[in-house]
Coordinates of C-alpha atoms in Angstrom, one line a residue:
M1100 CA 0.1 0.2 0.0
N1101 CA 1.4 3.6 -1.0
S1102 CA 2.0 5.7 1.8
H1103 CA 1.7 8.8 -0.1
L1104 CA -2.1 9.7 -0.8
S1105 CA -2.8 11.2 -4.0
P1106 CA -4.3 14.7 -4.4
I1107 CA -8.3 15.3 -4.7
F1108 CA -8.8 17.5 -7.3
L1109 CA -12.3 19.1 -6.4
T1110 CA -14.8 20.4 -8.5
K1111 CA -15.6 24.1 -9.1
A1112 CA -18.8 23.5 -7.9
Q1113 CA -17.5 21.4 -4.7
R1114 CA -14.9 24.4 -4.1
Q1115 CA -17.8 27.1 -3.7
L1116 CA -19.6 24.7 -1.6
L1117 CA -16.6 24.7 0.8
R1118 CA -16.1 28.0 1.1
R1119 CA -19.6 29.1 1.1
H1120 CA -19.3 26.6 4.7
D1121 CA -16.2 28.3 6.1
E1122 CA -17.9 31.8 5.9
H1123 CA -20.6 30.2 7.6
H1124 CA -18.6 28.7 9.9
H1125 CA -16.5 31.8 10.9
K1126 CA -19.9 33.8 10.8
H1127 CA -21.1 31.2 13.6
I1128 CA -18.0 32.1 15.5
L1129 CA -18.0 35.8 15.3
H1130 CA -21.6 36.3 16.8
I1131 CA -21.0 33.9 19.7
R1132 CA -18.1 36.1 20.3
R1133 CA -20.0 39.6 19.6
D1134 CA -22.8 38.2 22.2
R1135 CA -20.0 37.0 25.2
N1136 CA -19.4 40.9 24.3
G1137 CA -22.4 42.3 24.7
E1138 CA -23.6 40.3 27.9
R1139 CA -20.0 41.3 29.4
D1140 CA -20.5 44.9 28.4
S1141 CA -24.3 45.1 29.6
K1142 CA -23.5 44.0 32.8
R1143 CA -20.6 46.5 33.0
D1144 CA -23.1 49.1 32.3
R1145 CA -26.1 48.1 34.6
G1146 CA -23.2 47.9 37.4
E1147 CA -22.4 51.5 36.2
S1148 CA -26.2 52.9 36.2
M1149 CA -26.7 51.6 40.0
D1150 CA -23.7 53.1 40.8
R1151 CA -24.4 56.1 39.2
E1152 CA -27.9 55.9 40.9
A1153 CA -26.9 55.0 44.2
E1154 CA -24.8 58.2 44.0
R1155 CA -27.1 60.1 43.3
R1156 CA -29.1 59.3 45.9
K1157 CA -26.3 60.0 48.4
R1158 CA -25.9 63.6 47.1
K1159 CA -30.0 64.1 47.4
E1160 CA -30.1 63.0 51.3
R1161 CA -26.7 65.4 51.7
D1162 CA -28.6 68.0 50.3
E1163 CA -31.4 67.3 51.8
E1164 CA -29.6 67.0 55.5
L1165 CA -28.2 70.3 55.0
K1166 CA -31.4 72.2 54.0
Q1167 CA -32.3 70.3 56.9
R1168 CA -29.9 72.2 58.8
K1169 CA -30.0 75.9 57.2
R1170 CA -33.4 75.5 57.8
A1171 CA -33.1 74.6 62.0
R1172 CA -30.5 77.5 62.3
L1173 CA -33.0 79.9 60.6
E1174 CA -35.4 79.1 62.9
K1175 CA -33.4 79.3 65.8
E1176 CA -32.4 82.6 64.8
K1177 CA -35.8 83.4 64.1
E1178 CA -36.5 82.3 67.9
V1179 CA -33.8 84.4 69.3
E1180 CA -34.9 87.4 67.4
T1181 CA -38.0 87.2 69.2
T1182 CA -37.4 86.8 72.1
K1183 CA -35.0 90.0 71.8
E1184 CA -37.8 91.7 70.4
Y1185 CA -40.3 90.6 73.4
Y1186 CA -38.3 91.3 76.3
L1187 CA -35.5 94.4 74.9
G1188 CA -38.6 96.2 72.0
P1189 CA -37.9 96.4 68.4
E1190 CA -34.8 97.1 67.3
K1191 CA -34.6 100.7 66.3
P1192 CA -33.4 101.3 62.2
K1193 CA -29.6 102.6 61.4
K1194 CA -29.9 106.0 60.1
R1195 CA -27.9 105.9 57.1
E1196 CA -25.0 108.0 56.9
I1197 CA -24.8 110.3 54.3
I1198 CA -21.1 111.4 53.2
N1199 CA -20.6 114.2 51.3
K1200 CA -17.5 114.0 49.3
S1201 CA -17.7 117.3 47.7
R1202 CA -19.0 120.2 50.9
F1203 CA -20.0 123.3 49.9
S1204 CA -18.2 126.1 50.8
F1205 CA -20.1 128.8 52.6
D1206 CA -17.6 131.6 52.6
W1207 CA -19.1 134.4 49.9
A1208 CA -17.7 137.9 49.3
H1209 CA -19.6 141.1 50.6
S1210 CA -20.0 141.8 46.8
E1211 CA -22.0 138.7 45.6
D1212 CA -24.6 139.7 47.9
T1213 CA -27.5 140.5 45.3
S1214 CA -30.4 141.0 47.4
R1215 CA -30.7 144.4 48.1
D1216 CA -30.3 145.6 44.7
I1217 CA -33.8 143.1 44.4
S1218 CA -36.0 143.7 47.3
S1219 CA -36.6 146.9 49.3
L1220 CA -36.8 144.9 52.2
Y1221 CA -32.5 144.1 51.9
Q1222 CA -31.4 147.6 51.1
N1223 CA -30.9 148.5 55.2
P1224 CA -29.5 144.6 56.5
H1225 CA -28.2 146.4 59.9
E1226 CA -31.9 148.0 60.5
P1227 CA -34.1 145.2 62.5
G1228 CA -37.3 144.9 60.8
L1229 CA -40.5 144.8 62.8
L1230 CA -42.2 141.2 64.1
F1231 CA -45.8 140.4 64.7
G1232 CA -47.4 137.5 66.3
R1233 CA -46.5 136.6 69.7
G1234 CA -42.8 136.7 69.3
F1235 CA -40.4 139.3 71.0
R1236 CA -36.6 140.7 70.0
A1237 CA -33.8 140.3 73.1
G1238 CA -32.8 143.4 74.9
I1239 CA -35.8 145.9 73.6
D1240 CA -38.4 147.3 75.8
R1241 CA -41.3 145.1 75.9
K1242 CA -43.9 147.1 75.8
E1243 CA -42.6 149.7 73.5
Q1244 CA -42.3 146.8 71.2
K1245 CA -46.5 145.8 71.9
K1246 CA -47.1 150.0 70.7
L1247 CA -44.8 149.9 67.8
A1248 CA -46.4 147.1 66.5
A1249 CA -49.9 148.1 67.2
R1250 CA -49.4 151.9 65.5
T1251 CA -47.5 149.8 62.8
K1252 CA -50.5 147.8 62.6
R1253 CA -53.3 150.4 62.2
D1254 CA -50.5 152.4 59.2
L1255 CA -50.3 149.6 56.9
L1256 CA -53.8 149.1 57.2
E1257 CA -54.8 152.6 56.1
E1258 CA -52.4 152.7 53.5
I1259 CA -53.7 149.4 51.7
R1260 CA -57.3 151.0 52.6
K1261 CA -56.5 154.5 50.3
R1262 CA -54.3 152.4 48.0
N1263 CA -57.9 150.2 47.4
G1264 CA -59.8 153.2 47.6
I1265 CA -61.4 151.0 50.8
E1266 CA -62.6 152.8 53.8
G1267 CA -62.7 151.5 57.0
T1268 CA -65.3 149.8 59.5
A1269 CA -66.4 150.5 63.0
V1270 CA -65.6 147.1 64.2
E1271 CA -62.1 147.0 62.6
A1272 CA -61.5 150.5 64.1
A1273 CA -62.1 149.6 67.6
A1274 CA -60.5 146.1 67.4
L1275 CA -57.4 148.3 66.7
K1276 CA -57.9 150.5 69.2
N1277 CA -58.4 147.3 71.4
K1278 CA -55.2 146.6 70.4
E1279 CA -53.4 149.8 71.3
R1280 CA -55.2 150.1 74.7
D1281 CA -54.2 146.5 75.2
A1282 CA -50.2 147.5 74.7
D1283 CA -50.3 150.6 77.1
M1284 CA -51.5 148.1 79.7
Y1285 CA -49.0 145.4 79.3
D1286 CA -47.0 144.4 82.0
T1287 CA -43.5 145.1 81.2
F1288 CA -42.3 142.1 83.4
D1289 CA -44.5 139.9 81.6
M1290 CA -42.6 136.9 80.1
R1291 CA -45.2 134.8 78.9
V1292 CA -45.6 134.9 75.3
D1293 CA -49.3 133.0 75.7
R1294 CA -51.4 131.1 78.2
H1295 CA -51.1 127.4 79.2
W1296 CA -54.2 125.7 77.8
S1297 CA -54.8 124.6 81.4
D1298 CA -55.1 128.6 82.1
K1299 CA -57.7 129.1 79.5
K1300 CA -61.8 128.6 79.0
L1301 CA -63.1 126.2 76.8
E1302 CA -63.6 128.6 74.2
E1303 CA -60.4 130.5 74.1
M1304 CA -58.5 127.2 73.1
T1305 CA -56.7 126.8 69.6
E1306 CA -55.9 124.0 67.6
R1307 CA -52.2 125.3 68.9
D1308 CA -53.8 124.1 72.6
W1309 CA -56.0 121.3 71.7
R1310 CA -52.3 119.8 69.6
I1311 CA -50.3 120.3 73.0
F1312 CA -52.8 119.0 75.3
R1313 CA -53.0 116.0 73.4
E1314 CA -49.1 115.3 73.3
D1315 CA -49.5 116.1 77.6
H1316 CA -51.8 113.3 77.9
N1317 CA -50.2 111.1 74.8
I1318 CA -53.1 111.0 72.9
S1319 CA -53.4 109.9 69.4
Y1320 CA -56.8 109.6 67.4
K1321 CA -57.0 108.0 63.9
G1322 CA -59.9 108.8 61.9
S1323 CA -62.4 111.1 60.8
R1324 CA -64.5 114.0 62.0
I1325 CA -63.0 113.6 65.6
P1326 CA -64.9 115.7 68.5
W1327 CA -62.2 117.9 70.5
P1328 CA -61.8 115.4 73.8
M1329 CA -63.0 117.0 77.0
R1330 CA -60.3 118.5 79.5
N1331 CA -62.7 117.9 83.1
W1332 CA -65.8 116.1 84.1
A1333 CA -67.7 119.5 83.4
E1334 CA -66.7 119.5 79.8
G1335 CA -67.9 116.1 79.2
K1336 CA -71.5 117.1 78.5
L1337 CA -72.5 114.3 80.8
T1338 CA -76.3 114.5 82.5
T1339 CA -76.1 115.4 86.3
E1340 CA -77.1 112.0 87.0
L1341 CA -73.5 111.0 86.1
L1342 CA -71.8 113.6 87.0
K1343 CA -73.3 112.7 90.7
A1344 CA -72.0 109.3 90.4
V1345 CA -68.8 110.1 88.9
D1346 CA -68.5 112.5 92.3
R1347 CA -69.6 109.8 94.5
A1348 CA -67.1 107.2 93.1
G1349 CA -64.4 109.8 93.9
Y1350 CA -63.3 110.5 90.4
K1351 CA -61.8 114.2 90.7
K1352 CA -60.2 113.9 87.1
P1353 CA -60.9 111.8 84.0
S1354 CA -58.2 109.7 83.1
P1355 CA -56.2 110.2 79.5
I1356 CA -58.5 107.3 77.7
Q1357 CA -61.5 108.7 79.2
M1358 CA -60.8 112.1 77.6
A1359 CA -60.5 110.6 74.4
A1360 CA -63.4 108.2 74.4
I1361 CA -66.5 110.0 76.2
P1362 CA -66.8 112.5 74.0
L1363 CA -66.4 109.6 70.8
G1364 CA -69.0 107.3 72.5
L1365 CA -71.5 110.4 73.6
Q1366 CA -71.7 110.6 69.4
Q1367 CA -72.3 107.6 68.9
R1368 CA -69.6 106.8 66.8
D1369 CA -68.2 103.5 66.9
V1370 CA -64.8 103.6 68.4
I1371 CA -61.6 101.1 68.9
G1372 CA -59.3 102.2 72.3
V1373 CA -55.9 101.1 72.8
A1374 CA -54.9 101.9 75.6
E1375 CA -52.6 100.6 78.7
T1376 CA -53.5 98.4 81.5
G1377 CA -55.6 100.5 84.7
S1378 CA -55.6 103.3 82.3
G1379 CA -59.6 103.3 83.5
K1380 CA -61.0 102.0 80.6
T1381 CA -63.8 100.7 82.8
A1382 CA -65.4 104.3 82.9
A1383 CA -64.8 105.5 79.3
F1384 CA -67.3 103.1 77.7
V1385 CA -69.8 102.7 80.9
L1386 CA -70.6 106.3 81.2
P1387 CA -71.4 106.7 77.3
M1388 CA -73.3 103.8 77.4
L1389 CA -75.3 104.9 80.8
A1390 CA -76.2 108.6 78.9
Y1391 CA -77.0 107.1 75.9
I1392 CA -79.6 104.4 77.9
S1393 CA -80.8 107.2 79.8
R1394 CA -82.4 108.7 76.9
L1395 CA -83.9 105.7 76.1
P1396 CA -87.5 104.8 77.0
P1397 CA -88.2 103.1 80.2
L1398 CA -88.2 99.1 79.9
R1399 CA -91.9 98.5 80.7
E1400 CA -93.6 94.9 80.6
E1401 CA -94.1 95.2 76.7
N1402 CA -90.9 95.6 76.1
E1403 CA -89.3 93.8 78.9
A1404 CA -89.0 90.4 76.8
E1405 CA -87.0 92.0 73.6
G1406 CA -84.2 91.9 75.7
P1407 CA -81.1 94.7 76.9
Y1408 CA -80.3 97.8 75.5
A1409 CA -76.4 97.4 76.1
V1410 CA -74.2 93.9 76.1
V1411 CA -70.8 94.1 77.1
M1412 CA -68.9 91.2 77.0
A1413 CA -65.5 90.5 78.8
P1414 CA -63.3 87.6 78.4
T1415 CA -63.3 86.0 82.0
R1416 CA -65.9 86.0 84.7
E1417 CA -63.7 87.8 87.4
L1418 CA -63.3 90.7 84.6
A1419 CA -67.3 90.7 84.0
Q1420 CA -68.2 90.8 87.7
Q1421 CA -65.4 93.5 87.7
I1422 CA -67.6 95.3 85.2
E1423 CA -70.4 95.0 86.6
D1424 CA -69.8 96.7 89.8
E1425 CA -68.3 99.7 88.3
T1426 CA -71.7 100.0 86.1
V1427 CA -73.5 99.9 89.2
K1428 CA -71.8 102.5 91.1
F1429 CA -72.4 105.0 88.0
A1430 CA -76.1 104.1 87.4
H1431 CA -77.0 104.4 91.5
Y1432 CA -79.0 107.7 90.2
L1433 CA -80.4 106.3 87.3
G1434 CA -82.2 102.7 88.0
I1435 CA -80.9 101.3 85.2
R1436 CA -80.6 97.4 86.4
V1437 CA -77.7 95.5 85.3
V1438 CA -76.8 91.6 85.0
S1439 CA -74.0 89.4 84.4
I1440 CA -74.4 86.1 82.8
V1441 CA -71.1 84.2 83.4
G1442 CA -70.0 80.3 83.4
G1443 CA -70.3 78.5 87.0
Q1444 CA -73.9 79.5 88.1
S1445 CA -77.2 78.3 87.2
I1446 CA -78.5 79.6 83.5
E1447 CA -81.8 78.8 84.2
E1448 CA -81.6 81.8 86.8
Q1449 CA -79.5 84.2 85.0
G1450 CA -82.5 83.5 82.1
F1451 CA -84.8 84.4 85.1
R1452 CA -83.5 87.3 85.6
I1453 CA -83.0 88.9 82.4
R1454 CA -86.7 88.1 81.2
Q1455 CA -87.4 90.2 84.2
G1456 CA -86.5 93.0 82.6
C1457 CA -82.8 94.4 82.5
E1458 CA -81.1 97.8 80.5
V1459 CA -77.7 96.4 80.4
V1460 CA -76.0 92.3 80.1
I1461 CA -72.6 91.8 80.8
A1462 CA -71.2 88.6 80.4
T1463 CA -68.7 86.4 79.0
P1464 CA -69.2 85.4 75.3
G1465 CA -69.7 81.5 75.8
R1466 CA -72.1 81.5 78.5
L1467 CA -74.3 84.5 76.5
L1468 CA -74.4 82.2 73.4
D1469 CA -75.3 79.6 75.5
C1470 CA -78.4 81.8 76.6
L1471 CA -79.7 83.1 73.1
E1472 CA -79.2 79.7 72.1
R1473 CA -81.6 77.8 74.3
R1474 CA -83.9 81.0 74.3
Y1475 CA -83.8 82.6 77.5
C1476 CA -82.9 85.6 76.3
V1477 CA -83.1 88.0 73.0
L1478 CA -81.6 90.9 71.5
N1479 CA -84.3 92.6 69.5
Q1480 CA -83.6 96.3 70.9
C1481 CA -80.1 96.0 71.9
N1482 CA -77.9 98.4 69.8
Y1483 CA -74.8 99.4 71.9
V1484 CA -72.6 97.0 72.3
V1485 CA -69.0 97.1 74.1
L1486 CA -65.6 94.5 73.7
D1487 CA -63.4 94.8 76.4
E1488 CA -59.9 93.0 75.9
A1489 CA -61.1 92.1 72.6
D1490 CA -57.6 90.3 71.9
R1491 CA -57.7 87.9 74.6
M1492 CA -61.1 87.1 73.7
M1493 CA -59.9 85.9 70.7
D1494 CA -56.5 84.4 71.7
M1495 CA -58.7 82.6 74.3
G1496 CA -60.5 81.1 70.9
F1497 CA -63.5 82.7 71.9
E1498 CA -64.2 84.4 67.9
P1499 CA -66.6 82.2 67.1
Q1500 CA -68.6 83.4 70.1
V1501 CA -68.4 87.0 69.7
M1502 CA -69.6 86.5 66.1
G1503 CA -72.6 84.7 67.0
V1504 CA -73.6 87.4 69.9
L1505 CA -72.8 90.2 67.4
D1506 CA -75.0 88.2 64.3
A1507 CA -77.5 88.0 66.8
M1508 CA -78.2 91.7 67.4
P1509 CA -80.7 93.3 64.8
S1510 CA -78.7 94.6 61.5
S1511 CA -81.0 97.0 60.1
N1512 CA -79.7 99.8 62.1
M1513 CA -75.9 99.8 60.8
K1514 CA -74.2 102.9 60.4
P1515 CA -73.7 103.7 56.8
E1516 CA -70.5 102.8 55.4
N1517 CA -69.3 105.7 53.5
E1518 CA -68.1 108.2 56.5
N1519 CA -69.3 111.4 54.3
E1520 CA -72.6 110.6 54.7
E1521 CA -75.3 112.4 57.2
L1522 CA -76.7 110.2 60.3
D1523 CA -80.5 110.8 60.6
E1524 CA -80.8 112.4 64.3
K1525 CA -83.8 110.6 65.1
K1526 CA -82.7 107.1 64.5
I1527 CA -81.0 104.9 66.3
Y1528 CA -77.4 103.6 65.0
R1529 CA -75.8 100.3 66.4
T1530 CA -72.7 101.7 68.7
T1531 CA -69.5 99.2 69.0
Y1532 CA -66.9 99.9 71.6
M1533 CA -64.1 97.8 71.1
F1534 CA -60.9 98.1 73.5
S1535 CA -58.3 95.8 72.5
A1536 CA -54.1 96.5 73.7
T1537 CA -52.9 94.8 70.5
M1538 CA -54.7 94.5 67.0
P1539 CA -53.6 91.4 66.3
P1540 CA -55.2 90.3 62.8
A1541 CA -58.7 88.4 64.6
V1542 CA -59.5 91.4 65.7
E1543 CA -58.9 93.2 62.7
R1544 CA -61.3 91.0 60.8
L1545 CA -63.8 91.6 64.0
A1546 CA -63.2 95.4 63.7
R1547 CA -63.8 95.2 59.5
K1548 CA -67.0 93.6 59.8
Y1549 CA -69.0 94.7 62.6
L1550 CA -67.4 98.3 63.2
R1551 CA -68.3 101.5 60.8
N1552 CA -66.2 104.0 60.3
P1553 CA -63.9 104.0 64.0
V1554 CA -61.6 106.2 65.4
V1555 CA -58.6 104.2 66.3
V1556 CA -57.8 106.1 69.9
T1557 CA -54.6 105.2 71.6
V1558 CA -53.3 106.4 74.7
G1559 CA -49.6 105.5 75.3
T1560 CA -47.9 102.9 73.7
A1561 CA -49.9 99.6 72.6
G1562 CA -49.2 96.3 74.8
K1563 CA -47.3 98.3 77.1
A1564 CA -47.9 98.0 81.1
T1565 CA -48.9 101.5 82.7
D1566 CA -45.8 103.6 84.4
L1567 CA -46.7 102.7 87.3
I1568 CA -45.4 99.0 87.3
T1569 CA -41.8 98.5 87.4
Q1570 CA -40.7 95.5 85.7
H1571 CA -37.9 93.3 87.3
V1572 CA -36.6 89.9 85.0
F1573 CA -34.4 87.2 86.7
M1574 CA -32.9 84.8 84.6
V1575 CA -33.0 81.2 87.5
K1576 CA -32.8 77.9 86.8
E1577 CA -35.7 75.7 86.8
S1578 CA -34.9 74.2 89.8
E1579 CA -33.8 77.8 91.4
K1580 CA -37.3 79.1 90.7
M1581 CA -39.0 77.8 94.3
Y1582 CA -36.1 79.5 96.3
M1583 CA -36.6 83.1 94.2
L1584 CA -39.8 82.9 94.8
Q1585 CA -39.6 82.4 98.3
R1586 CA -36.9 85.0 98.7
L1587 CA -38.9 87.4 96.6
L1588 CA -41.8 87.0 98.8
D1589 CA -40.0 87.4 101.7
E1590 CA -38.9 91.0 100.8
L1591 CA -42.5 91.8 100.7
G1592 CA -43.3 92.0 104.3
D1593 CA -47.4 92.7 105.0
R1594 CA -47.8 93.5 101.4
T1595 CA -49.3 91.2 98.9
A1596 CA -48.6 89.3 96.1
I1597 CA -50.5 87.5 92.9
V1598 CA -48.0 84.6 91.4
F1599 CA -49.1 83.8 87.8
I1600 CA -48.2 80.5 86.7
N1601 CA -48.8 78.7 82.9
T1602 CA -50.8 75.4 83.9
K1603 CA -53.7 74.5 86.6
K1604 CA -51.6 71.3 88.0
Q1605 CA -48.6 73.8 88.5
A1606 CA -50.0 76.4 90.6
D1607 CA -52.0 73.8 92.8
F1608 CA -47.9 72.2 93.2
V1609 CA -46.7 75.7 94.3
A1610 CA -49.2 76.8 96.3
K1611 CA -49.4 73.4 98.2
N1612 CA -45.6 73.9 98.9
L1613 CA -45.7 77.5 99.6
D1614 CA -48.6 76.7 101.9
K1615 CA -46.0 74.0 103.8
T1616 CA -43.7 76.8 104.1
G1617 CA -46.2 79.2 106.5
Y1618 CA -47.7 81.1 103.6
R1619 CA -51.2 82.1 103.3
V1620 CA -51.8 80.9 99.9
S1621 CA -55.1 80.3 97.8
T1622 CA -55.5 79.4 94.1
L1623 CA -57.5 80.8 91.6
H1624 CA -57.6 79.1 87.8
G1625 CA -60.2 77.5 85.7
G1626 CA -60.6 74.5 87.7
K1627 CA -62.5 75.5 90.4
S1628 CA -66.4 76.9 91.1
Q1629 CA -67.4 80.0 90.9
D1630 CA -68.5 79.9 94.4
Q1631 CA -64.8 78.7 95.1
R1632 CA -63.1 81.7 92.9
E1633 CA -64.9 84.2 94.7
I1634 CA -64.2 83.2 98.1
S1635 CA -60.0 83.3 97.1
L1636 CA -60.9 87.2 95.2
E1637 CA -62.7 87.9 98.4
G1638 CA -60.1 86.6 100.7
F1639 CA -57.3 88.0 99.0
R1640 CA -59.0 91.7 99.1
T1641 CA -59.6 91.4 102.9
K1642 CA -56.0 90.5 103.3
R1643 CA -56.9 86.7 104.6
Y1644 CA -54.4 85.5 101.9
N1645 CA -51.6 86.9 101.4

């Protein structure tokens, strides 16, 4: 057998078939490699996209954390600023200093004065001209100045009449003669330019005197057609009975809020009073209210069921009872009946007292609304409403109750919204008094809805305590508060003290500790019944508790 293989000759068709087979095999191998590379690339891309997503998520969390830190820092700074403003007052804006680089030179030559060539008034600059009005020139006899001023005025008027061909009247001649006579009688040593407003009669008061009067008493107004304040009780246009009651109560001189608010109330104007604590606000609205009621027909059997003539709302029972005491005191000579409606007492008994007939109801908003809803009383003829300490009522959540009471009153007698429209003197309009130490948004909403063209009377600074109160601040730790309180109470001696505490529970706790140390203590809060609260107040007044 031959070991060498003989060559095989392929035909053209066989060679083409073999080439196509090799190409197909080569393509198959390339396809497998491409699939393997694609799978490897897709795994790598998927891993990179997951890394990118995780990085993006971490960056987002980091940004959110930075935003939260910044927000917390801003809130902390705002809280610090609010605390500083509460205790130290608002920060006054710094005045911008204007630096004038090119200063004006006031040096000028005498030859540059061209005024004497223009006006005859400047022809003799060293000769002083005559002064008119109340002013005087120093170093010259004041009486002679008065005489010279009277003669100059007479000559000047005569010259003007001759120039215009006008004859003087007898009244003008008499006035000039009186002026010359006053100049002759003028006391040379009288250094007063004008009298103080306290030395003048009411008809002699000028606009300037009233401005000084308001500045002296720190009174400011906001509104239109404002009457002059009253300087004393005799000028207040109150009835004889009310003046007798004021004198009986020992009120010698009206306080600033009474001077400003009483004349407005007597004109049936809506008033928003902003005054400091202890400024006599109660008499400022009680006296106009009683004057208004005294002009109405007395209550009889036919109209007793229509409700009271006036309503006063206060945030707390104690304040309502205090207003009741003041109203009874001023209504002593008028025979006006006053009923207080507060929580802690029988609502049926209070409703019975209202149905028996009363001109004035003094109430807390919640209890008064309960009486209205249960039909114990109606407000069909109530046209005078007072909201005392309106900001506190809003803070205590009485806004719905206050609005419910105001909506229960007749709305046909509201004043016109146009302040220029004349009021019908024969018609009785609703008069609304509102007293508030501050003007939060809730109080402004109430005023916009129920008050018509109100006059805002501000005495002193809004929210400021009276100057009769001295305030001290002690910064102590929580654990040292009781020791500091006892030390302060020991320094009082025989005087009494009121301690204000945030919560009822804490008030009872502090009272118990003080009682153990020998103090005569009584608590007063919403958890006590009305009888217990009245006993506590009476004991504090009589110094049974200190």
